[in-house]
CSV table of C-alpha atoms and ligand atoms in Angstrom, one decimal:
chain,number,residue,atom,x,y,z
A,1,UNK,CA,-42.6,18.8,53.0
A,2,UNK,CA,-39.7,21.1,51.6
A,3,UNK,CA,-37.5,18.5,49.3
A,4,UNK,CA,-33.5,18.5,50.7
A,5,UNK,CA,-31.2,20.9,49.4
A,6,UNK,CA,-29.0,19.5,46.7
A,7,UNK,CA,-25.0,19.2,47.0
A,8,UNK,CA,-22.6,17.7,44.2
A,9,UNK,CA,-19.1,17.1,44.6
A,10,UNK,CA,-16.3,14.6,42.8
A,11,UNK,CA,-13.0,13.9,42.8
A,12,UNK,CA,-10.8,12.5,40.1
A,13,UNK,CA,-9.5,8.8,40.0
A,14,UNK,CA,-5.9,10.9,38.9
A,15,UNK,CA,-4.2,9.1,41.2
A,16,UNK,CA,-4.6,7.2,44.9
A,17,UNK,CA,-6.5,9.7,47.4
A,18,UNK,CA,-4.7,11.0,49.8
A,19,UNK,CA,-5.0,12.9,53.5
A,20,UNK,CA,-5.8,16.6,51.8
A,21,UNK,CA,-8.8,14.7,49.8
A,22,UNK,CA,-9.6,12.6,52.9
A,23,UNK,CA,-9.5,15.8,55.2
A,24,UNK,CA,-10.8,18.7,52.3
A,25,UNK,CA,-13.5,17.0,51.0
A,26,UNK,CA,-14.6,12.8,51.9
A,27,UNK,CA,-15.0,13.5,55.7
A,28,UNK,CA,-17.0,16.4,55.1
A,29,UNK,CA,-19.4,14.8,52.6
A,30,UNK,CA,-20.4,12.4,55.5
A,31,UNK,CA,-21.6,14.8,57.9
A,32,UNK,CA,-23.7,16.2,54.9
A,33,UNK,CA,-25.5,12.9,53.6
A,34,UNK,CA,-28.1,13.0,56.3
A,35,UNK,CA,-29.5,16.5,55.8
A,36,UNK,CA,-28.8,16.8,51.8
A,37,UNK,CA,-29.7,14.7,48.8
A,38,UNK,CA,-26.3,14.6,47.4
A,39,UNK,CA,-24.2,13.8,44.6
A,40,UNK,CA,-21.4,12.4,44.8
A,41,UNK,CA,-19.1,11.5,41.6
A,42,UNK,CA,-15.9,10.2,40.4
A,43,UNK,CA,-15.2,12.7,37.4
A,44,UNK,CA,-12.9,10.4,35.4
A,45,UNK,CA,-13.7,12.9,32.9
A,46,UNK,CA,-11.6,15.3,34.7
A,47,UNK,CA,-8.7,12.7,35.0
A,48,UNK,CA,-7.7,12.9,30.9
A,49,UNK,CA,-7.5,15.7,31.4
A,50,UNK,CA,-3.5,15.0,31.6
A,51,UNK,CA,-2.0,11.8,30.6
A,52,UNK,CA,-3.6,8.7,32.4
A,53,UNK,CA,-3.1,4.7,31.8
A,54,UNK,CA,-6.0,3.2,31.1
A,55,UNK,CA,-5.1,0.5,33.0
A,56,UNK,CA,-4.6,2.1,36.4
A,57,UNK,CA,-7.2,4.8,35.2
A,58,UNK,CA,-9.7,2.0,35.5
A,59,UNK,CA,-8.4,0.3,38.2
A,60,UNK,CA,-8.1,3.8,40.2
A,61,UNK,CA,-11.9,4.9,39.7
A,62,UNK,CA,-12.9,1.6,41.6
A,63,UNK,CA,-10.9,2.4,44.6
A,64,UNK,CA,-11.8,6.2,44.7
A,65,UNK,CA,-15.4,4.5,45.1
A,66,UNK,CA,-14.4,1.7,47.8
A,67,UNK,CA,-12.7,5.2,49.3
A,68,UNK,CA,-15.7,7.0,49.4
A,69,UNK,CA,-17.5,4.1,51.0
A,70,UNK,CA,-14.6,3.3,53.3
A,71,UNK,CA,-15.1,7.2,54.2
A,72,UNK,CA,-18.7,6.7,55.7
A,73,UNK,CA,-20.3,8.2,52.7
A,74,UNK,CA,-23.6,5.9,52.3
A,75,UNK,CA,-24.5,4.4,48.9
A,76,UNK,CA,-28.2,3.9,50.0
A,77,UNK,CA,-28.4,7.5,51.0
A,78,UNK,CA,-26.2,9.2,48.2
A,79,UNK,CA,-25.9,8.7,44.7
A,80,UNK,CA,-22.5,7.7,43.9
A,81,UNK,CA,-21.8,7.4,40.5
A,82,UNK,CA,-19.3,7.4,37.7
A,83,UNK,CA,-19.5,10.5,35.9
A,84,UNK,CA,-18.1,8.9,31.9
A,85,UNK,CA,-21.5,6.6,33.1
A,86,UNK,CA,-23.5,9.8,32.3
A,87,UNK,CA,-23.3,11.4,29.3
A,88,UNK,CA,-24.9,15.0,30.1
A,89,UNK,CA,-21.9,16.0,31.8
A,90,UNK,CA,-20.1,16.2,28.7
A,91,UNK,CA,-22.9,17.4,27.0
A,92,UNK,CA,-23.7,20.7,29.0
A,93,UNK,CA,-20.1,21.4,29.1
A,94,UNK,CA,-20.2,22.1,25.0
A,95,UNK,CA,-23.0,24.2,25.8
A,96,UNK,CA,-21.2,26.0,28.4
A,97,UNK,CA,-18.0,26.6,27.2
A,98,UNK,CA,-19.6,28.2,24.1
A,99,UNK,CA,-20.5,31.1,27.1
A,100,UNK,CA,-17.1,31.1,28.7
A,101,UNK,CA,-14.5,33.5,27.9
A,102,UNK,CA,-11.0,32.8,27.2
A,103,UNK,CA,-9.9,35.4,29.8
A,104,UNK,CA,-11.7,33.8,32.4
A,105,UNK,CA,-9.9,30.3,31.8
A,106,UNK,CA,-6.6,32.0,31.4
A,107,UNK,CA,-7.1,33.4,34.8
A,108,UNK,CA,-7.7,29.8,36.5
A,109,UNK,CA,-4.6,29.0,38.8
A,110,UNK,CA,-4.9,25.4,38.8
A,111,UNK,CA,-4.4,25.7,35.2
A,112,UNK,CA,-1.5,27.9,35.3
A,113,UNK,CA,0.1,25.7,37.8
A,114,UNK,CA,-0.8,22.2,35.7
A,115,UNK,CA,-0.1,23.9,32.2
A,116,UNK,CA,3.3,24.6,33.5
A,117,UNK,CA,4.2,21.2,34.5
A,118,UNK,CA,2.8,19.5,31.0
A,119,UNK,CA,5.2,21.7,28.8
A,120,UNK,CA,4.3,20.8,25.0
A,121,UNK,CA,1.4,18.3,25.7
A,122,UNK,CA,-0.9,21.2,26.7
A,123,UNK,CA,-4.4,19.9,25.7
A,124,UNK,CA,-7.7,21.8,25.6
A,125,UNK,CA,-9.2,20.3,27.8
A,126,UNK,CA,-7.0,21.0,30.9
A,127,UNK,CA,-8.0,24.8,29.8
A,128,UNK,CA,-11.9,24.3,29.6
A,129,UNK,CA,-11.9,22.0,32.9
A,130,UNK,CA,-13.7,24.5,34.9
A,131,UNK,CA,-16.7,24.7,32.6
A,132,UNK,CA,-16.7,20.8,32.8
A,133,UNK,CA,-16.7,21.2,36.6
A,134,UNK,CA,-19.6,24.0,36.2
A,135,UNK,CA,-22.0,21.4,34.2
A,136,UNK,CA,-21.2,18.5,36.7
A,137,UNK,CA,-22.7,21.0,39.5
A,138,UNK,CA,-25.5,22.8,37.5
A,139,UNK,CA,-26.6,19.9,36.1
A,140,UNK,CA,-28.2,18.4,39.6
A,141,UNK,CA,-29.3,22.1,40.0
A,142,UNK,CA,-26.7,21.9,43.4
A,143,UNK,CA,-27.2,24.4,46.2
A,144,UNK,CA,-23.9,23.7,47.6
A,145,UNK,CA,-20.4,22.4,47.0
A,146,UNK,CA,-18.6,21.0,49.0
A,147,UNK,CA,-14.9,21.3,48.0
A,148,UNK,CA,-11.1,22.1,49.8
A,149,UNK,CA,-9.8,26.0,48.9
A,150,UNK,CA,-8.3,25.0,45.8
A,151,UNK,CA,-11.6,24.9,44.0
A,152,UNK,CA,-12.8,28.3,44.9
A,153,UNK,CA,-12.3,30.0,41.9
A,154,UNK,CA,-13.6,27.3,39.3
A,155,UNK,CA,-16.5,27.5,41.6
A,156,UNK,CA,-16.9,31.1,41.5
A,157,UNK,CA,-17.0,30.6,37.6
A,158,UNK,CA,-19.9,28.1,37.7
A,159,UNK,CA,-21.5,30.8,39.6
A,160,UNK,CA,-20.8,32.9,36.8
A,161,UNK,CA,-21.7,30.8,34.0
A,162,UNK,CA,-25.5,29.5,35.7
A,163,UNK,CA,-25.9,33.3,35.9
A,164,UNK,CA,-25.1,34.3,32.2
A,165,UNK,CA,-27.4,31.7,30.7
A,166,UNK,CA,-30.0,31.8,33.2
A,167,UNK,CA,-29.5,35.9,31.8
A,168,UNK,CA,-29.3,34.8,28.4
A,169,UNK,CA,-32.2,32.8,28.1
A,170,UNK,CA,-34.4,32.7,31.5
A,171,UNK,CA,-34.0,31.4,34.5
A,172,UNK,CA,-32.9,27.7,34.6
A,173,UNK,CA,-29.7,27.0,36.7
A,174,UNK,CA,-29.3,27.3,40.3
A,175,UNK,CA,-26.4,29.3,41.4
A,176,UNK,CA,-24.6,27.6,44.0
A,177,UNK,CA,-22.6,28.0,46.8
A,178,UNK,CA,-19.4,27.0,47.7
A,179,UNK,CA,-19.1,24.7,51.3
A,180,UNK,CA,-15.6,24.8,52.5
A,181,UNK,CA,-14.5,23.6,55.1
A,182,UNK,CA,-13.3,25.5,58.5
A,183,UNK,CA,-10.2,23.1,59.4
A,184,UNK,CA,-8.8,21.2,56.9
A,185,UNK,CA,-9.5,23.0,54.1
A,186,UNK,CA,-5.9,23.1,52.3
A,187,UNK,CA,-3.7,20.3,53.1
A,188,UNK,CA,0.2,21.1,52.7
A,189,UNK,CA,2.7,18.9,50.9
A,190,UNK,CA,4.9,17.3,53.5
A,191,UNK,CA,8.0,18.2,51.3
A,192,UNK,CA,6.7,21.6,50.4
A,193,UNK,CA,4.6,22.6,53.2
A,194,UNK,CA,3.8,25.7,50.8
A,195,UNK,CA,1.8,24.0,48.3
A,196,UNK,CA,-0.9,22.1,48.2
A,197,UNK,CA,-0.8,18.0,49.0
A,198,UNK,CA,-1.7,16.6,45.9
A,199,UNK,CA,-2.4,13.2,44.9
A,200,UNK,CA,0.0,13.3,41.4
A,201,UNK,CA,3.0,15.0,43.2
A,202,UNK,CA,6.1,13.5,41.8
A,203,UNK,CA,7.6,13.0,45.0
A,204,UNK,CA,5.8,9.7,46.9
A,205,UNK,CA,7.0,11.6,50.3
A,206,UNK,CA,5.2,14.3,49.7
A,207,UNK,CA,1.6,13.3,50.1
A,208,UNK,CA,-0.2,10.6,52.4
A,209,UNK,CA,-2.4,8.1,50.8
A,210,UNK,CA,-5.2,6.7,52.3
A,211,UNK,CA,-4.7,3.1,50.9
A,212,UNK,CA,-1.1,3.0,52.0
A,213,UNK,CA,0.3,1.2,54.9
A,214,UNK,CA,0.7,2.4,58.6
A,215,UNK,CA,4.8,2.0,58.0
A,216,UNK,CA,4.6,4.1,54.9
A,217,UNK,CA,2.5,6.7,56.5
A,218,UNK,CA,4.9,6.3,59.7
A,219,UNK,CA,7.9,7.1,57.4
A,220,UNK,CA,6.3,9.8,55.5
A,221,UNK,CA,5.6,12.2,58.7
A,222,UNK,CA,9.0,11.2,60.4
A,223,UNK,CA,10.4,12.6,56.8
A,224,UNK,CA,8.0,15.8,56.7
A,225,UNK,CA,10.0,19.2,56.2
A,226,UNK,CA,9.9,21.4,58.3
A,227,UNK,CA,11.9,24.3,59.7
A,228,UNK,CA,14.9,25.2,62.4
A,229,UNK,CA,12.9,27.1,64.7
A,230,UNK,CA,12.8,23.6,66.3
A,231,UNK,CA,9.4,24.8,68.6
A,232,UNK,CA,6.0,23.6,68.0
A,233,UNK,CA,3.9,26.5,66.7
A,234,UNK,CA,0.9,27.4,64.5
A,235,UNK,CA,2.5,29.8,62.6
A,236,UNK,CA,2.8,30.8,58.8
A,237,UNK,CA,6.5,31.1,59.4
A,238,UNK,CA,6.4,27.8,60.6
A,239,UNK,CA,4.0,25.8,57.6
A,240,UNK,CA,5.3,22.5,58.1
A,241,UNK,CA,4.8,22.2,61.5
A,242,UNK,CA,1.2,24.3,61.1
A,243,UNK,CA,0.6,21.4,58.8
A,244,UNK,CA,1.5,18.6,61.3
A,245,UNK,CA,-0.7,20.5,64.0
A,246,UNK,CA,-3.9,20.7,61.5
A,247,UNK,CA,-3.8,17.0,61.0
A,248,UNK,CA,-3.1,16.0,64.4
A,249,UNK,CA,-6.1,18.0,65.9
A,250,UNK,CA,-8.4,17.0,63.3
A,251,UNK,CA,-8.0,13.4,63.9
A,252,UNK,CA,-7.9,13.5,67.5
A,253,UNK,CA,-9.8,16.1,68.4
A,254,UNK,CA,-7.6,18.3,70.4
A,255,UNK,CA,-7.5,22.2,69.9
A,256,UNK,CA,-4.6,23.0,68.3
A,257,UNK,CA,-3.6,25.3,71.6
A,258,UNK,CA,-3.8,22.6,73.8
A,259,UNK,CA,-1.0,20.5,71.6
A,260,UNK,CA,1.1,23.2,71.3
A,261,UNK,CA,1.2,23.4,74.9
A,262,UNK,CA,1.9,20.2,75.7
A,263,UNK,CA,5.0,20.1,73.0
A,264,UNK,CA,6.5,23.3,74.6
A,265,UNK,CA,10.2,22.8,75.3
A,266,UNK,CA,10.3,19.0,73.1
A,267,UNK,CA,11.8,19.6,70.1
A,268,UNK,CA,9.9,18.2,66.9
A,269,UNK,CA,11.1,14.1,67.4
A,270,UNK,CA,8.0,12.9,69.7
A,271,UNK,CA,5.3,15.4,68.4
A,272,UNK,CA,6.1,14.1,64.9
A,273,UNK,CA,5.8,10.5,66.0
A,274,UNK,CA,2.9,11.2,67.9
A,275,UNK,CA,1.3,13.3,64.7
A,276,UNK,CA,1.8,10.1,62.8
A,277,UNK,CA,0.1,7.9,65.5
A,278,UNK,CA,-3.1,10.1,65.2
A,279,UNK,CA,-3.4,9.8,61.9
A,280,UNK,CA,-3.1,5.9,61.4
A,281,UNK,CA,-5.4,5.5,64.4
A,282,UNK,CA,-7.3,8.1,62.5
A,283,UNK,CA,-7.6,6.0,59.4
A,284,UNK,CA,-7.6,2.8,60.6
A,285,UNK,CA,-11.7,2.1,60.1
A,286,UNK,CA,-11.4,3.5,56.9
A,287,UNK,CA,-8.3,1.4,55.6
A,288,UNK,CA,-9.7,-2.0,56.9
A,289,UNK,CA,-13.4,-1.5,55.2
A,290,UNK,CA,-11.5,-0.3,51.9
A,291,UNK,CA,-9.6,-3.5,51.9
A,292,UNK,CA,-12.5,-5.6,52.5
A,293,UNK,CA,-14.6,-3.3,49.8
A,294,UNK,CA,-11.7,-3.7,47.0
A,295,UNK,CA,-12.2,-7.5,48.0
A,296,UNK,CA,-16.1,-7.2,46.3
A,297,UNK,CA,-16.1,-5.5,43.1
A,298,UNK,CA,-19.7,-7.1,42.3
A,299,UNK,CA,-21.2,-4.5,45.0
A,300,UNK,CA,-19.1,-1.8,43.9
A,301,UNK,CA,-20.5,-2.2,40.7
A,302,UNK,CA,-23.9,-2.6,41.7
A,303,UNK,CA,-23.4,0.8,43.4
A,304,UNK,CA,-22.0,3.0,40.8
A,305,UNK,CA,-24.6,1.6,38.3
A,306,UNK,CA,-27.6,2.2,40.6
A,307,UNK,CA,-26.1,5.5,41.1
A,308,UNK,CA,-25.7,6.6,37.3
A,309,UNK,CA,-29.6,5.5,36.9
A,310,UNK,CA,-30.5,8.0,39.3
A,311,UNK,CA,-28.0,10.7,38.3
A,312,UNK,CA,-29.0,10.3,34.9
A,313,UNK,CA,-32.4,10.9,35.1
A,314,UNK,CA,-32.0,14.1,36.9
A,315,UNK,CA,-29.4,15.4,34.7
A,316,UNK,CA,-31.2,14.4,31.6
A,317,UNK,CA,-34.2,16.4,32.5
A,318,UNK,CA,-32.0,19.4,32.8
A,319,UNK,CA,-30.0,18.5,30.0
A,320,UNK,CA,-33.1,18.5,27.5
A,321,UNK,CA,-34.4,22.0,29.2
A,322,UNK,CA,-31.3,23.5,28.5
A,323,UNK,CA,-30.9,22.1,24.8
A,324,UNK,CA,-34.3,24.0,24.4
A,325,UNK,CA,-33.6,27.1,25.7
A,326,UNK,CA,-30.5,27.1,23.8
A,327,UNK,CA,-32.7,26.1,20.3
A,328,UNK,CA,-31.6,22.9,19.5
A,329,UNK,CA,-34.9,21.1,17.6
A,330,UNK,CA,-35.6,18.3,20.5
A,331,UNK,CA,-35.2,14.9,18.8
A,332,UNK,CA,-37.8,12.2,18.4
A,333,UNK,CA,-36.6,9.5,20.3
A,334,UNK,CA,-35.0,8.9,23.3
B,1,AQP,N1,-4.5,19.3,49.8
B,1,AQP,C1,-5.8,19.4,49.9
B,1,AQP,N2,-6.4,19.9,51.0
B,1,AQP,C2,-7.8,20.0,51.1
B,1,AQP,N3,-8.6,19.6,50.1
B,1,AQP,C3,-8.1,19.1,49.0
B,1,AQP,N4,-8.6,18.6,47.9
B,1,AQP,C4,-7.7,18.1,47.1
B,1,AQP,N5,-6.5,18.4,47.6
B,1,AQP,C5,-6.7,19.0,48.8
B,1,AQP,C6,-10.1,18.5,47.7
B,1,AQP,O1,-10.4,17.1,47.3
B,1,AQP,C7,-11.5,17.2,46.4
B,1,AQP,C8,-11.2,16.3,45.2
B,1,AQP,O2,-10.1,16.9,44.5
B,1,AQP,P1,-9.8,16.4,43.0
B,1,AQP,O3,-9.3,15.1,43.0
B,1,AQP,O4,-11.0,16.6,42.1
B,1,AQP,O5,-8.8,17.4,42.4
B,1,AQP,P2,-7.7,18.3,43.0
B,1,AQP,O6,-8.2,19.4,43.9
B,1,AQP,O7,-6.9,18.7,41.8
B,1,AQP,O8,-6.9,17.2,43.9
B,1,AQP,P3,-5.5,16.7,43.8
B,1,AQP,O9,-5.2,15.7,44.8
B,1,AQP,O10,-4.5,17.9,43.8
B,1,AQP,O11,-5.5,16.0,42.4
B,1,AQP,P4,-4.5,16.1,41.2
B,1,AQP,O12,-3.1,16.0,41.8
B,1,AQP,O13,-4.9,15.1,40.2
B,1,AQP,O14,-4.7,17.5,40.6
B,1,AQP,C9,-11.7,18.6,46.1
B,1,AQP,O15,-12.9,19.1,46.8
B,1,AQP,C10,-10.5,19.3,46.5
B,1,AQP,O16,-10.8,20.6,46.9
């Protein structure tokens, strides 16, 4: 029998998940679990990348994992780990950014737009993220990734880097592909329908959490920018309202055409209120088993440590093929 295709994907515990990390990336992952063995981490690695409390650090990996549960995504059929729990990650990402080129790092958007906001504290390892992100993928030898739009191009680069040392030494890493989603793929900011909903945005109105209440989320939509056209439509000149429409058909089900047509002629009042009724129906299942999960942190650790003994044993294998291509003696004890 052919063995499942592998798929890795993470998020990071930077802050509370919200609708674009729901919508972009956890929903997906559950329609994959049956047909893929897949991987599916909490880079807290990623997360120090800029400033983070270790309290709420701590505090804010464990719900990402209740979140990923709450999701649908099965711990008995997934391995859901912590990725700090497995060492390899950071050791393949010294091997890899020892092939990556400053040029392709200075080209990395999310950089750009993150190096702007952290002004003097600018770190290195905000700039060599990607090839962190490429050895947490080609460490499980991953055919696909699942991720939202906004991880394109740090994918790409993993393609690029699996390439140059499979090149450079022989063939070791597979290159993998990118899975993005169809609908969904690039949740706005409901204050700045231009830019991307992101979970440490400044502005609490701007993004929806998954762990916050049905008022908040209620309040949040009713206060969602949006334009003076004052028509329902799925345009780009209308991206707050595009937004609105995305979400709503997503969690009900409807084509977008069909809502627009039935708002023709309303004004935005009711389809906003309406918008925010699909989504708290929407999330309602996952907000009451992420409350009860948060309520047992002895299975949620049980979890990620069963996961990290799995993940680690597949990504030290590769970890130790790679050390030996590269021509490091292997050592004599494990
Ligand atoms: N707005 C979004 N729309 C669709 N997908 C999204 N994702 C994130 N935001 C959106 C997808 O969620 C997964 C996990 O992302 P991440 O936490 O690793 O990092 P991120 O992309 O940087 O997410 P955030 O929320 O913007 O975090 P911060 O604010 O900490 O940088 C990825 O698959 C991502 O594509």
């Amino acid at each position: 029998m052919e063995s499942k295709k592998v798929i890795f994907s993470g998020t990071q515990p930077s802050g509370k998940l919200t609708l674009g990390n729901y919508l972009g990336a956890l929903k997906n992952w559950v329609d994959l679990q049956d047909d893929y063995n897949c991987y599916y981490c909490i880079v807290d690695l990623h997360a120090i990348t800029v400033p983070q409390e270790p309290k709420d650090l701590r505090a804010r990996t464990l719900e990402v994992l209740a979140q990923y549960i709450a999701s649908g995504i099965d711990p008995e059929k997934n391995t859901l780990f912590i990725q700090s729990h497995v060492t390899a990650h950071a050791e393949l990402a010294w091997v890899l950014n020892c092939l990556t080129y400053m040029g392709e790092l200075n080209r990395m958007t999310q950089y750009k737009e993150k190096s702007s906001k952290v002004g003097a504290n600018l770190n290195a390892g905000l700039f060599t993220y990607p090839s962190l992100m490429a050895a947490d993928i080609l460490l499980y030898g991953s055919d696909l990734v699942p991720v939202g739009e906004d991880q394109k191009q740090h994918l790409e680069l993993a393609r690029d880097l699996a390439a140059r040392f499979n090149t450079k030494y022989s063939e070791t890493f597979k290159v993998p592909e990118p899975y993005i989603p169809k609908v969904g793929a690039r949740i706005m900011s409901l204050q700045e329908p231009t830019k991307k909903m992101s979970k440490s945005d400044d502005n609490k109105n701007a993004f929806i959490l998954l762990s916050e209440t049905a008022d908040e989320t209620r309040s949040k939509v009713r206060k969602a920018v949006t334009d003076s056209i004052g028509e329902v439509n799925y345009s780009d000149d209308q991206p707050g309202i595009k937004n609105l429409l995305t979400m709503y058909s997503i969690f009900t089900g409807e084509s977008i055409e069909s809502i627009v047509d039935r708002y023709k002629g309303e004004g935005y009042g009711k389809f906003k209120e309406d918008t925010a009724e699909a989504i708290i129906e929407g999330l309602r299942p996952l907000r009451e088993k992420y409350n009860y999960l948060m309520s047992n942190k002895d299975y949620l650790e049980n979890i990620y440590t069963d996961g990290a003994k799995k993940a680690e044993y597949a990504a030290r294998k590769m970890l130790r093929k790679v050390y030996k291509k590269v021509g490091f003696i292997p050592r004599k004890f494990d």
